Amino acid sequence: MTVRLAHIGIAVRSIVDARVFYEEVLGLEVKKIEEIASEGVRVALLPFPGGEIELLEALDPETPVGRFLAKHGEGLHHVSFDVPDVRKAILAGIEHGVETVGEAPRRGAEGREIAFFHPLFTHGVLVEVAGPRNDAPASQPQEQN
Ligand code: CO
C-alpha cells in the first residue's frame, strides 16, 4: 500500500487570522476555502510540495473541531495520509483493534472518501486516511464499462 502525506490539519479560531502566518511567513498560498457542512467546518487548503496545510475553523462550537478548540485551544488536530483504498485501511484497522471515529468511510473535502482513526489507538494522533479525489457519487463497481 503506497501512502503519502496528504495534509496536516490544524484547528484554528479564525482562518482569516491564521492564514497570515502560513502565507506571509512560510510563503504558502490558500488555494481553496471550502465549507464542509456535514463536518461543521470551514477548511482552507495551502499546498506545498508533498502535502498541504489544512486550516480548520469550526462553523459552530458544537462540532468536533469546535469542541476540540474549547478543550485544547488551537493546534495540531490531525494528520492525513493519501491511501489508495480507504475501505481497505479501515479493514486493516479493524483487524488490529484500531477504532475509527464517526462514520467510516465518509465524504470529505474534494469529494474524497475519508476515515479517522481514534487517537486512543494511534499513539495519540488523530489519523485521517483519504482516498483518491473523486467528484462522482460513491464507489461504483469497476467492471462497469
Ligand atoms: Co483532514
XYZ file of C-alpha atoms and ligand atoms in Angstrom:
146
model
C 0.000 0.000 0.000
C 1.521 3.299 -1.109
C 0.960 6.002 1.455
C 1.762 9.684 1.111
C 1.244 12.645 3.378
C -1.993 14.320 2.295
C -2.274 17.168 4.756
C -1.704 18.397 8.258
C -4.941 19.564 9.852
C -4.649 22.472 12.254
C -7.591 23.696 14.322
C -7.742 27.494 14.338
C -10.170 30.024 15.748
C -10.085 32.081 12.566
C -8.819 31.202 9.095
C -8.540 34.914 8.346
C -6.119 35.326 11.245
C -4.278 32.013 10.887
C -3.569 32.226 7.152
C -1.353 35.273 7.720
C 1.395 33.161 9.310
C 1.326 30.477 6.622
C 1.156 32.975 3.757
C 3.354 35.810 4.940
C 5.931 33.857 6.939
C 6.068 30.460 5.200
C 5.164 31.779 1.757
C 2.317 29.312 1.157
C -0.882 30.306 -0.591
C -4.506 29.498 0.162
C -5.658 27.664 -2.939
C -9.165 26.933 -1.758
C -11.586 27.640 1.074
C -14.418 25.176 1.405
C -17.251 24.709 3.878
C -17.992 21.106 4.759
C -21.379 21.378 6.440
C -21.501 17.690 7.358
C -18.294 18.093 9.407
C -19.223 21.548 10.714
C -16.006 23.108 9.435
C -14.646 25.691 7.071
C -11.385 24.464 5.589
C -8.555 26.412 3.956
C -6.033 24.404 1.945
C -2.460 25.655 1.497
C -0.469 23.235 -0.647
C 3.269 22.725 -0.559
C 5.361 20.134 -2.370
C 4.488 16.809 -0.795
C 1.458 17.897 1.190
C -0.906 20.607 2.349
C -1.708 22.580 5.445
C -5.424 22.304 6.198
C -6.676 25.080 8.460
C -9.883 24.050 10.205
C -12.307 26.608 11.568
C -15.432 25.442 13.397
C -18.758 26.622 11.978
C -20.284 26.151 15.413
C -18.942 25.423 18.930
C -20.952 22.158 18.990
C -18.933 20.460 16.251
C -15.917 18.164 16.558
C -13.479 20.999 15.765
C -15.435 23.430 17.967
C -15.199 21.024 20.895
C -11.516 20.406 20.153
C -10.827 24.163 20.295
C -12.740 24.513 23.559
C -10.778 21.653 25.132
C -7.275 22.084 23.690
C -7.183 25.504 22.065
C -5.636 25.949 18.651
C -3.185 23.344 17.455
C -2.475 20.146 15.589
C -5.788 18.412 15.012
C -4.992 15.528 12.674
C -2.531 14.171 10.154
C -3.943 12.874 6.900
C -2.449 10.298 4.578
C -3.382 9.512 0.994
C -4.145 5.853 0.650
C -5.256 4.015 -2.477
C -8.230 2.420 -0.726
C -9.855 3.851 2.400
C -12.045 0.813 2.941
C -9.027 -1.460 2.911
C -7.344 0.754 5.520
C -10.469 0.611 7.704
C -10.486 -3.179 7.477
C -6.789 -3.322 8.380
C -7.626 -1.159 11.396
C -10.430 -3.489 12.461
C -8.046 -6.415 12.157
C -5.709 -4.693 14.626
C -8.333 -3.380 17.022
C -7.940 0.201 15.801
C -11.256 2.019 16.004
C -12.469 4.787 13.739
C -14.203 7.991 14.829
C -17.695 8.646 13.491
C -18.953 7.294 10.212
C -16.261 5.484 8.229
C -15.821 5.901 5.366
C -17.464 9.251 4.747
C -17.125 12.109 2.271
C -14.509 14.794 2.943
C -13.147 17.787 1.045
C -12.868 17.490 -2.743
C -15.277 14.571 -2.791
C -12.739 12.218 -1.271
C -13.585 9.213 0.846
C -12.092 9.660 4.298
C -11.940 7.950 7.662
C -10.434 8.911 11.002
C -8.635 6.554 13.355
C -9.150 7.371 17.011
C -6.044 8.764 18.791
C -6.522 6.201 21.578
C -5.414 3.526 19.108
C -2.806 5.518 17.162
C -0.477 6.643 19.931
C -2.104 9.991 20.473
C -2.585 11.405 16.983
C -5.908 11.603 15.184
C -5.014 9.981 11.856
C -7.097 10.535 8.743
C -6.885 8.378 5.666
C -8.102 9.890 2.404
C -8.853 8.093 -0.829
C -8.330 9.380 -4.347
C -10.000 12.634 -5.447
C -13.404 11.846 -6.851
C -16.306 14.167 -7.504
C -18.523 11.358 -8.728
C -21.043 9.667 -6.421
C -19.710 6.984 -4.038
C -17.803 3.979 -5.312
C -19.073 2.259 -8.427
C -18.203 -1.275 -9.390
C -15.087 -1.282 -11.563
C -16.351 -3.724 -14.136
C -18.986 -1.218 -15.143
C -17.876 -0.457 -18.723
Co -8.230 16.407 7.046
